[in-house]
Amino acid sequence: MGLIPLLTSERGRSLHLPAHGRGAALPSDLRAMLRHRAGIWDLPELPELGGPLMQRGEVAESQRQAAVAIGAERGWYGVNGATGLLQAALLAMARPGQAVLMPRNVHRSLIQACVLGELTPVLFDLPFMVDRGHVYPPNRTWFHEVLNELPKADVEIAAAVLVHPTYQGYATDIKPMVDELHGLGLPVLVDEAHGAHFASRVDEELPDSAITAGADLIVHSLHKSAAGLAQTAVLWWQGNRVDPIAVERSLGWLQTTSPSALLLASCEAALSEWHNPAGLRKLRARLDEARELTSRLRDLGLPLLENQDPLRLILHTAAEGISGIDADAWLMSRRLVAELPEPGCLTFCLGLAPQRGLVRLMHRCWGGLLAAYGKGLSLPAFAKPPLPRIAVPAMPCGLAWRAQSHKVPIAEAVGSVSTELICPYPPGIPLLVPGEKLDQRRVDWLLEQHHFWPDQIAGTVKVLAF
Ligand SMILES: Cc1ncc(COP(=O)(O)O)c(C=O)c1O
């Protein structure tokens, strides 16, 4: 078929990312730009334009204004997704040999950054909801217990990472956690890839942004939670705990020297939506519409779970004995395309475009799905990952990843050290990190995950060859 015919084909109802909904919610100034002669805007880093790391030029000015408007001190646009900016941010916070505290639900890009920067991830476990198989952000008591156990890790921790909100839109108040980490002298990076819209402050009920919570570095994905094109993101900096020169140095290590002017313009346009009255009106309308839609669907019997982001709908398929992965395949063949299939749930991203007729469509599809797969009984409870409150890989991630390895069936890996990252995508959250040693309980749990995600998790694992 070729890429262009595929990209321009109609694909049914898109309840997936990017959040601009196949162009429907692109900011009007970006649309106007795209109506100019095709390609006229594809410029290099000319002096008057500059780039994200230059002090002068329109990009620098745009970043300055965006930072002021959102309440941060500095900002850098990114054209390699939240991935590139998270990696640069982490490398700016810790030196080779140091360790970084991070939750078990970090995106794989941060583990990869540990490899690049020779950092040790100190991974803390999270509350787990057995009815749906999701982790939840920690509350204060949980977080205290994590901090109390830190001395056991016996490593020099230089910084901390928090994820806020999760892919499914779960969030807690992170300010107390940021404050506690600061109290320990640790700078905090928040992966707010899915929560750029929290910074709009448009709606009292949305959780506070990590910017307001006082985090030192914050990454927003502008295509996941604003109306940016795929790959757009922004890194914010504030406070005095992280050296901005170190941030620029690591951005320089990882960024292209030819950033796409189209993507940089998209960063500016997406962010300016949160600061102009028309953009804010649109966002408020989407949030109101999403709450109304959720309430009507619940009234019609759809098992939608509670979360803190109205723009993410979590359909609890497990409540009717249906795997979210089967549900996704069935719905996709009926042209309803979701974002995140998981063993117990299917998450839809409503995005920033209006969703006309969605109640009727989802109600009809749910009825069809129940008739095709429903068991009238919920799936058995999901097993909590058998992980300690905090854990440090038995071997440095980078050494393990590059080591001589051989592939064994998961069942035969007890006592071995993994040399690979096992990670279904989406959501991109590692189930196993290179350097971790497998015990019997972890092996049993991974076998269960293989059964849940047969196309994503192989029945084998690469382990250290002796
Ligand atoms: C929590 C989280 N952080 C970071 C990323 C990476 O974002 P991007 O795809 O923009 O690189 C993802 C992607 O799914 C994510 O879910």
Coordinates of C-alpha atoms and ligand atoms in Angstrom, one line a residue:
M1 CA 0.0 0.0 0.0
G2 CA 2.8 2.4 0.9
L3 CA 3.0 4.8 3.8
I4 CA 1.2 7.8 2.3
P5 CA -2.0 6.0 1.3
L6 CA -2.0 4.3 4.7
L7 CA -1.5 7.5 6.6
T8 CA -4.2 9.4 4.7
S9 CA -6.8 6.6 4.8
E10 CA -10.0 6.7 6.9
R11 CA -9.6 4.4 9.9
G12 CA -12.8 4.6 11.8
R13 CA -13.1 6.2 15.3
S14 CA -9.6 7.0 16.6
L15 CA -9.5 7.0 20.4
H16 CA -5.8 6.9 20.5
L17 CA -2.8 9.2 20.6
P18 CA -1.7 11.7 19.3
A19 CA -4.3 13.7 21.2
H20 CA -5.1 16.0 18.3
G21 CA -7.4 13.3 16.9
R22 CA -6.0 12.9 13.4
G23 CA -5.8 16.6 13.0
A24 CA -9.2 17.6 14.2
A25 CA -7.8 19.4 17.3
L26 CA -4.6 20.9 15.8
P27 CA -4.2 24.5 16.8
S28 CA -5.6 26.9 14.2
D29 CA -2.2 28.7 13.7
L30 CA -0.5 25.4 12.9
R31 CA -3.3 24.5 10.5
A32 CA -2.9 27.9 8.8
M33 CA 0.8 27.2 8.5
L34 CA 0.2 23.8 6.9
R35 CA -2.0 25.5 4.3
H36 CA 1.0 27.5 2.9
R37 CA 2.9 26.0 0.0
A38 CA 3.8 22.5 1.0
G39 CA 7.3 22.4 2.6
I40 CA 7.9 26.1 2.7
W41 CA 8.2 25.9 6.4
D42 CA 10.9 23.2 6.5
L43 CA 13.8 25.5 7.4
P44 CA 17.2 24.7 8.9
E45 CA 18.5 26.5 12.1
L46 CA 18.9 29.9 10.3
P47 CA 20.2 32.7 12.6
E48 CA 16.8 34.3 12.9
L49 CA 15.1 31.0 13.7
G50 CA 17.8 29.3 15.8
G51 CA 17.0 26.1 17.7
P52 CA 16.2 24.8 21.2
L53 CA 19.8 25.1 22.4
M54 CA 20.6 28.5 21.0
Q55 CA 20.4 31.7 23.0
R56 CA 19.1 33.8 20.1
G57 CA 16.5 33.4 17.4
E58 CA 12.8 32.9 17.4
V59 CA 12.9 29.4 18.9
A60 CA 14.8 30.7 22.0
E61 CA 12.3 33.6 22.3
S62 CA 9.3 31.2 22.0
Q63 CA 10.8 28.9 24.7
R64 CA 11.3 31.9 27.0
Q65 CA 7.7 33.1 26.5
A66 CA 6.3 29.6 27.0
A67 CA 8.2 29.1 30.2
V68 CA 6.9 32.4 31.6
A69 CA 3.4 31.6 30.6
I70 CA 3.4 28.1 32.3
G71 CA 5.2 29.3 35.4
A72 CA 8.6 27.6 34.9
E73 CA 11.9 29.4 34.7
R74 CA 13.2 27.8 31.5
G75 CA 11.9 25.4 28.8
W76 CA 13.4 23.5 25.9
Y77 CA 11.3 22.1 23.1
G78 CA 12.1 18.5 22.0
V79 CA 11.6 16.7 18.7
N80 CA 12.3 13.2 19.9
G81 CA 9.3 12.8 22.2
A82 CA 9.2 12.7 25.9
T83 CA 11.8 9.9 25.5
G84 CA 14.6 12.2 24.4
L85 CA 13.9 14.8 27.0
L86 CA 13.5 12.4 29.9
Q87 CA 16.9 10.8 29.0
A88 CA 18.6 14.2 28.8
A89 CA 17.0 15.3 32.1
L90 CA 18.2 12.2 33.9
L91 CA 21.7 12.5 32.5
A92 CA 21.8 16.1 33.8
M93 CA 20.9 15.0 37.3
A94 CA 23.4 12.2 38.1
R95 CA 27.0 11.3 37.3
P96 CA 28.2 7.8 36.3
G97 CA 28.3 5.5 39.3
Q98 CA 25.5 7.3 41.1
A99 CA 22.0 6.0 41.7
V100 CA 18.5 7.4 41.0
L101 CA 15.3 6.5 42.9
M102 CA 12.5 5.8 40.5
P103 CA 9.1 3.9 40.7
R104 CA 8.6 0.6 39.0
N105 CA 6.3 2.1 36.5
V106 CA 8.9 4.3 34.8
H107 CA 8.9 4.4 31.0
R108 CA 11.7 2.3 29.5
S109 CA 13.5 5.4 28.3
L110 CA 14.6 6.1 31.8
I111 CA 16.1 2.6 32.2
Q112 CA 17.8 3.2 28.9
A113 CA 19.1 6.5 30.3
C114 CA 20.6 4.6 33.2
V115 CA 22.5 2.5 30.6
L116 CA 23.7 5.6 28.8
G117 CA 24.8 7.4 31.9
E118 CA 26.0 4.3 33.9
L119 CA 23.5 5.0 36.6
T120 CA 21.9 2.5 39.0
P121 CA 18.1 2.6 39.1
V122 CA 16.8 2.1 42.7
L123 CA 13.3 0.9 41.9
F124 CA 10.5 1.3 44.3
D125 CA 7.4 -0.9 44.2
L126 CA 3.9 0.6 43.9
P127 CA 0.4 -0.2 45.2
F128 CA -1.3 -2.7 42.9
M129 CA -5.0 -3.1 42.1
V130 CA -5.7 -6.8 41.7
D131 CA -9.1 -6.5 40.0
R132 CA -7.6 -4.7 36.9
G133 CA -3.9 -5.4 37.1
H134 CA -2.8 -1.8 37.3
V135 CA -0.3 -0.1 39.6
Y136 CA -1.4 3.1 41.3
P137 CA 0.7 6.1 42.3
P138 CA 1.9 5.9 46.0
N139 CA 0.2 7.8 48.8
R140 CA 2.2 9.5 51.5
T141 CA 2.3 6.5 53.8
W142 CA 3.5 4.2 51.1
F143 CA 6.1 6.8 50.0
H144 CA 7.4 7.1 53.6
E145 CA 7.9 3.4 53.8
V146 CA 9.9 3.6 50.6
L147 CA 12.1 6.4 51.9
N148 CA 12.6 4.5 55.2
E149 CA 14.0 1.5 53.3
L150 CA 16.4 3.5 51.2
P151 CA 19.5 2.9 53.4
K152 CA 19.1 -0.8 52.5
A153 CA 19.9 0.0 48.9
D154 CA 23.4 1.0 50.1
V155 CA 24.1 3.2 47.1
E156 CA 24.7 7.0 46.6
I157 CA 21.4 8.3 45.4
A158 CA 21.7 11.6 43.5
A159 CA 18.2 12.2 42.2
A160 CA 14.6 11.0 42.1
V161 CA 12.0 10.4 39.4
L162 CA 8.2 10.4 39.8
V163 CA 5.6 9.5 37.2
H164 CA 2.5 11.7 37.2
P165 CA -0.1 10.8 36.0
T166 CA 0.1 7.2 34.8
Y167 CA -0.8 6.2 31.3
Q168 CA -4.3 5.4 32.4
G169 CA -4.8 8.8 34.1
Y170 CA -4.3 7.8 37.8
A171 CA -2.7 10.6 39.8
T172 CA -2.2 11.6 43.5
D173 CA -1.0 14.8 45.0
I174 CA 2.7 14.8 44.3
K175 CA 3.7 18.0 46.2
P176 CA 4.3 16.2 49.5
M177 CA 6.5 13.7 47.8
V178 CA 8.5 16.4 46.0
D179 CA 8.9 18.2 49.3
E180 CA 10.1 15.1 51.1
L181 CA 12.6 14.3 48.3
H182 CA 13.9 17.9 48.4
G183 CA 14.2 17.5 52.2
L184 CA 16.6 14.7 51.5
G185 CA 18.6 16.9 49.2
L186 CA 17.4 15.1 46.1
P187 CA 16.4 17.0 42.9
V188 CA 13.2 15.6 41.3
L189 CA 12.4 14.9 37.7
V190 CA 8.7 14.3 37.0
D191 CA 7.6 12.4 33.9
E192 CA 4.4 14.3 33.3
A193 CA 4.2 13.0 29.7
H194 CA 0.5 12.3 30.1
G195 CA -0.3 15.4 32.1
A196 CA 0.7 18.5 30.1
H197 CA -2.9 19.7 30.3
F198 CA -2.7 19.7 34.1
A199 CA -0.5 22.8 33.7
S200 CA -3.3 24.7 32.0
R201 CA -4.9 25.2 35.4
V202 CA -8.2 25.3 33.5
D203 CA -10.2 23.1 35.8
E204 CA -10.2 22.9 39.6
E205 CA -10.7 19.2 39.5
L206 CA -7.7 18.3 37.4
P207 CA -4.7 17.3 39.5
D208 CA -2.0 20.0 40.1
S209 CA 0.9 19.9 37.7
A210 CA 4.4 19.0 38.8
I211 CA 5.4 22.6 37.9
T212 CA 3.1 23.8 40.7
A213 CA 4.3 21.0 42.9
G214 CA 7.8 22.5 42.7
A215 CA 9.6 19.7 40.8
D216 CA 13.0 20.6 39.4
L217 CA 12.6 19.2 35.9
I218 CA 9.3 18.3 34.3
V219 CA 8.7 16.6 30.9
H220 CA 5.5 17.1 29.0
S221 CA 4.7 15.1 26.0
L222 CA 2.8 17.5 23.7
H223 CA 1.3 14.8 21.5
K224 CA 0.0 12.7 24.4
S225 CA -1.6 15.4 26.5
A226 CA -1.7 18.6 24.3
A227 CA -2.4 19.2 20.6
G228 CA 1.1 18.7 19.3
L229 CA 2.3 16.5 16.4
A230 CA 3.9 13.1 17.2
Q231 CA 7.4 13.5 18.7
T232 CA 6.8 17.0 20.2
A233 CA 7.6 17.4 23.9
V234 CA 9.0 20.1 26.3
L235 CA 11.3 20.0 29.2
W236 CA 10.8 22.6 32.0
W237 CA 13.3 23.7 34.5
Q238 CA 12.9 25.6 37.8
G239 CA 14.6 26.1 41.1
N240 CA 18.3 25.8 41.8
R241 CA 18.9 22.1 42.4
V242 CA 19.8 21.2 38.8
D243 CA 22.4 23.1 36.8
P244 CA 20.8 24.3 33.5
I245 CA 24.1 24.1 31.8
A246 CA 24.2 20.4 32.6
V247 CA 20.7 20.1 31.1
E248 CA 21.8 21.8 27.9
R249 CA 24.9 19.7 27.7
S250 CA 22.9 16.5 27.9
L251 CA 20.3 17.8 25.5
G252 CA 23.2 18.4 23.1
W253 CA 24.3 14.8 23.5
L254 CA 21.0 13.4 22.6
Q255 CA 19.3 15.9 20.3
T256 CA 19.6 16.1 16.5
T257 CA 21.5 19.1 15.1
S258 CA 18.7 19.5 12.6
P259 CA 15.4 19.8 14.6
S260 CA 12.3 19.9 12.4
A261 CA 11.0 23.4 12.2
L262 CA 7.5 22.0 11.7
L263 CA 7.8 20.1 15.1
L264 CA 9.2 23.2 16.8
A265 CA 6.3 25.3 15.5
S266 CA 3.9 22.5 16.7
C267 CA 5.5 22.7 20.2
E268 CA 4.8 26.5 20.3
A269 CA 1.3 26.2 19.0
A270 CA 0.3 23.3 21.3
L271 CA 1.6 25.2 24.4
S272 CA 0.0 28.5 23.4
E273 CA -3.4 26.7 23.5
W274 CA -3.1 26.6 27.3
H275 CA -2.6 30.4 27.5
N276 CA -5.1 31.9 25.1
P277 CA -8.8 32.1 25.9
A278 CA -10.0 30.2 22.8
G279 CA -7.6 27.3 23.6
L280 CA -8.6 27.2 27.2
R281 CA -12.3 27.3 26.3
K282 CA -11.7 24.3 24.0
L283 CA -10.0 22.3 26.7
R284 CA -12.7 23.1 29.3
A285 CA -15.3 22.0 26.8
R286 CA -13.5 18.7 26.2
L287 CA -13.2 18.0 29.9
D288 CA -16.9 18.7 30.5
E289 CA -17.8 16.6 27.5
A290 CA -15.6 13.7 28.8
R291 CA -17.2 13.8 32.2
E292 CA -20.7 13.8 30.7
L293 CA -19.8 11.0 28.3
T294 CA -18.3 8.9 31.2
S295 CA -21.4 9.3 33.3
R296 CA -23.8 8.4 30.5
L297 CA -21.8 5.3 29.6
R298 CA -21.7 4.2 33.2
D299 CA -25.5 4.7 33.4
L300 CA -25.7 2.4 30.3
G301 CA -23.8 -0.3 32.2
L302 CA -20.2 0.1 30.8
P303 CA -17.7 -0.7 33.6
L304 CA -15.6 2.5 33.4
L305 CA -13.0 2.8 36.2
E306 CA -12.4 5.9 38.3
N307 CA -9.2 7.9 37.5
Q308 CA -8.1 11.5 37.8
D309 CA -7.9 12.4 34.1
P310 CA -11.4 12.7 32.4
L311 CA -9.7 12.4 29.0
R312 CA -8.7 8.8 29.6
L313 CA -11.5 6.2 29.7
I314 CA -10.6 2.9 31.3
L315 CA -12.9 0.1 30.3
H316 CA -12.7 -2.6 32.9
T317 CA -13.1 -5.6 30.5
A318 CA -12.0 -8.1 33.2
A319 CA -15.2 -7.3 35.1
E320 CA -17.0 -9.3 32.4
G321 CA -14.4 -11.9 31.9
I322 CA -12.8 -10.3 28.8
S323 CA -9.2 -9.6 28.3
G324 CA -8.5 -6.0 27.2
I325 CA -6.2 -7.4 24.5
D326 CA -9.1 -9.5 23.0
A327 CA -11.4 -6.6 23.3
D328 CA -9.0 -4.3 21.5
A329 CA -8.7 -6.7 18.5
W330 CA -12.4 -7.2 18.3
L331 CA -13.2 -3.4 18.5
M332 CA -10.4 -2.5 16.0
S333 CA -12.0 -4.9 13.5
R334 CA -15.2 -2.8 14.0
R335 CA -13.2 0.4 13.5
L336 CA -13.2 1.6 17.1
V337 CA -9.5 2.0 17.8
A338 CA -8.3 2.3 21.4
E339 CA -4.9 3.3 22.8
L340 CA -3.8 0.9 25.5
P341 CA -4.9 -2.8 25.5
E342 CA -3.9 -4.6 28.7
P343 CA -4.9 -8.0 30.2
G344 CA -7.6 -6.5 32.4
C345 CA -8.6 -3.2 30.7
L346 CA -8.8 -1.2 27.5
T347 CA -7.9 2.5 27.8
F348 CA -9.3 5.0 25.3
C349 CA -7.8 8.5 24.8
L350 CA -10.6 10.9 24.1
G351 CA -8.0 13.5 23.1
L352 CA -8.8 17.1 22.4
A353 CA -11.2 16.8 19.4
P354 CA -15.0 16.8 20.0
Q355 CA -16.4 13.3 20.2
R356 CA -19.8 13.3 18.6
G357 CA -22.0 10.2 18.7
L358 CA -19.5 8.4 20.9
V359 CA -22.0 7.3 23.6
R360 CA -24.1 5.5 21.0
L361 CA -21.1 3.9 19.3
M362 CA -19.4 2.7 22.5
H363 CA -22.7 1.4 23.9
R364 CA -23.3 -0.6 20.7
C365 CA -19.8 -1.9 20.6
W366 CA -19.8 -2.9 24.2
G367 CA -23.1 -4.9 23.6
G368 CA -21.4 -6.6 20.7
L369 CA -18.3 -7.4 22.7
L370 CA -20.3 -8.8 25.5
A371 CA -22.3 -11.0 23.2
A372 CA -19.0 -12.3 21.5
Y373 CA -16.8 -12.7 24.5
G374 CA -18.6 -11.9 27.8
K375 CA -18.6 -14.6 30.4
G376 CA -20.9 -13.1 33.0
L377 CA -18.1 -13.6 35.5
S378 CA -15.0 -11.5 36.1
L379 CA -11.5 -12.7 35.3
P380 CA -9.6 -14.0 38.3
A381 CA -7.7 -11.4 40.4
F382 CA -4.3 -10.4 38.8
A383 CA -1.3 -11.4 40.8
K384 CA 0.7 -8.6 42.4
P385 CA 4.2 -8.4 41.0
P386 CA 6.4 -10.2 43.6
L387 CA 8.7 -7.3 44.2
P388 CA 10.4 -5.9 47.3
R389 CA 9.5 -2.3 48.4
I390 CA 12.9 -1.2 46.9
A391 CA 15.3 -3.1 44.7
V392 CA 18.6 -2.5 43.0
P393 CA 19.6 -4.7 40.0
A394 CA 22.2 -7.4 41.0
M395 CA 24.4 -6.1 38.2
P396 CA 24.7 -2.7 36.5
C397 CA 22.0 -2.4 33.8
G398 CA 24.5 -1.3 31.1
L399 CA 27.0 -4.1 31.8
A400 CA 24.2 -6.7 31.8
W401 CA 22.6 -5.4 28.6
R402 CA 26.0 -5.7 26.8
A403 CA 27.1 -8.9 28.4
Q404 CA 27.5 -12.3 26.7
S405 CA 24.1 -13.9 27.0
H406 CA 22.0 -16.9 26.0
K407 CA 18.3 -17.4 25.6
V408 CA 16.5 -19.8 28.0
P409 CA 12.8 -20.6 28.5
I410 CA 11.6 -18.3 31.3
A411 CA 10.8 -21.3 33.4
E412 CA 14.5 -22.3 33.4
A413 CA 15.8 -18.8 34.4
V414 CA 15.5 -19.1 38.2
G415 CA 18.8 -17.9 39.7
S416 CA 20.0 -16.2 36.5
V417 CA 20.6 -12.5 35.8
S418 CA 18.6 -11.0 33.0
T419 CA 20.5 -9.3 30.2
E420 CA 17.4 -7.8 28.5
L421 CA 14.5 -5.5 29.2
I422 CA 11.1 -7.2 29.0
C423 CA 8.6 -4.6 28.2
P424 CA 5.2 -4.7 26.4
Y425 CA 4.5 -1.5 24.4
P426 CA 2.3 0.2 25.0
P427 CA 2.6 1.0 27.9
G428 CA 6.4 0.8 27.7
I429 CA 6.8 -0.1 31.4
P430 CA 9.5 -2.7 32.0
L431 CA 8.5 -5.9 33.7
L432 CA 12.1 -6.9 34.0
V433 CA 15.2 -4.8 33.8
P434 CA 18.6 -5.9 32.6
G435 CA 20.8 -6.9 35.6
E436 CA 17.9 -8.1 37.8
K437 CA 18.3 -11.6 39.2
L438 CA 15.3 -13.9 38.8
D439 CA 13.9 -15.9 41.7
Q440 CA 11.1 -18.5 41.5
R441 CA 8.3 -16.1 42.3
R442 CA 9.4 -13.6 39.6
V443 CA 9.7 -16.4 37.1
D444 CA 6.2 -17.6 37.9
W445 CA 4.9 -14.1 37.5
L446 CA 6.7 -13.6 34.2
L447 CA 5.3 -16.8 32.9
E448 CA 1.8 -15.5 33.8
Q449 CA 2.6 -12.2 31.9
H450 CA 3.7 -14.3 28.9
H451 CA 0.3 -16.0 29.0
F452 CA -1.4 -12.6 29.1
W453 CA 0.6 -10.9 26.4
P454 CA 1.6 -13.7 24.1
D455 CA 2.5 -11.5 21.2
Q456 CA 4.6 -9.1 23.2
I457 CA 6.3 -11.2 25.8
A458 CA 8.3 -14.2 24.5
G459 CA 8.4 -17.4 26.5
T460 CA 12.2 -17.0 26.7
V461 CA 14.5 -14.6 28.4
K462 CA 18.1 -13.7 27.7
V463 CA 20.3 -14.3 30.7
L464 CA 24.0 -13.9 31.5
A465 CA 26.2 -16.6 30.0
F466 CA 28.8 -17.9 32.4
Ligands
LIG1 C1 4.8 7.7 31.1 C2 5.5 7.8 29.7 N1 6.6 8.6 29.7 C3 7.3 8.7 28.5 C4 6.9 8.2 27.4 C5 7.7 8.4 26.1 O1 7.0 9.3 25.3 P1 7.3 9.6 23.8 O2 6.6 8.4 23.1 O3 6.7 10.9 23.5 O4 8.7 9.5 23.6 C6 5.7 7.4 27.4 C7 5.3 6.8 26.1 O5 4.4 6.0 26.1 C8 5.0 7.2 28.6 O6 3.9 6.5 28.6

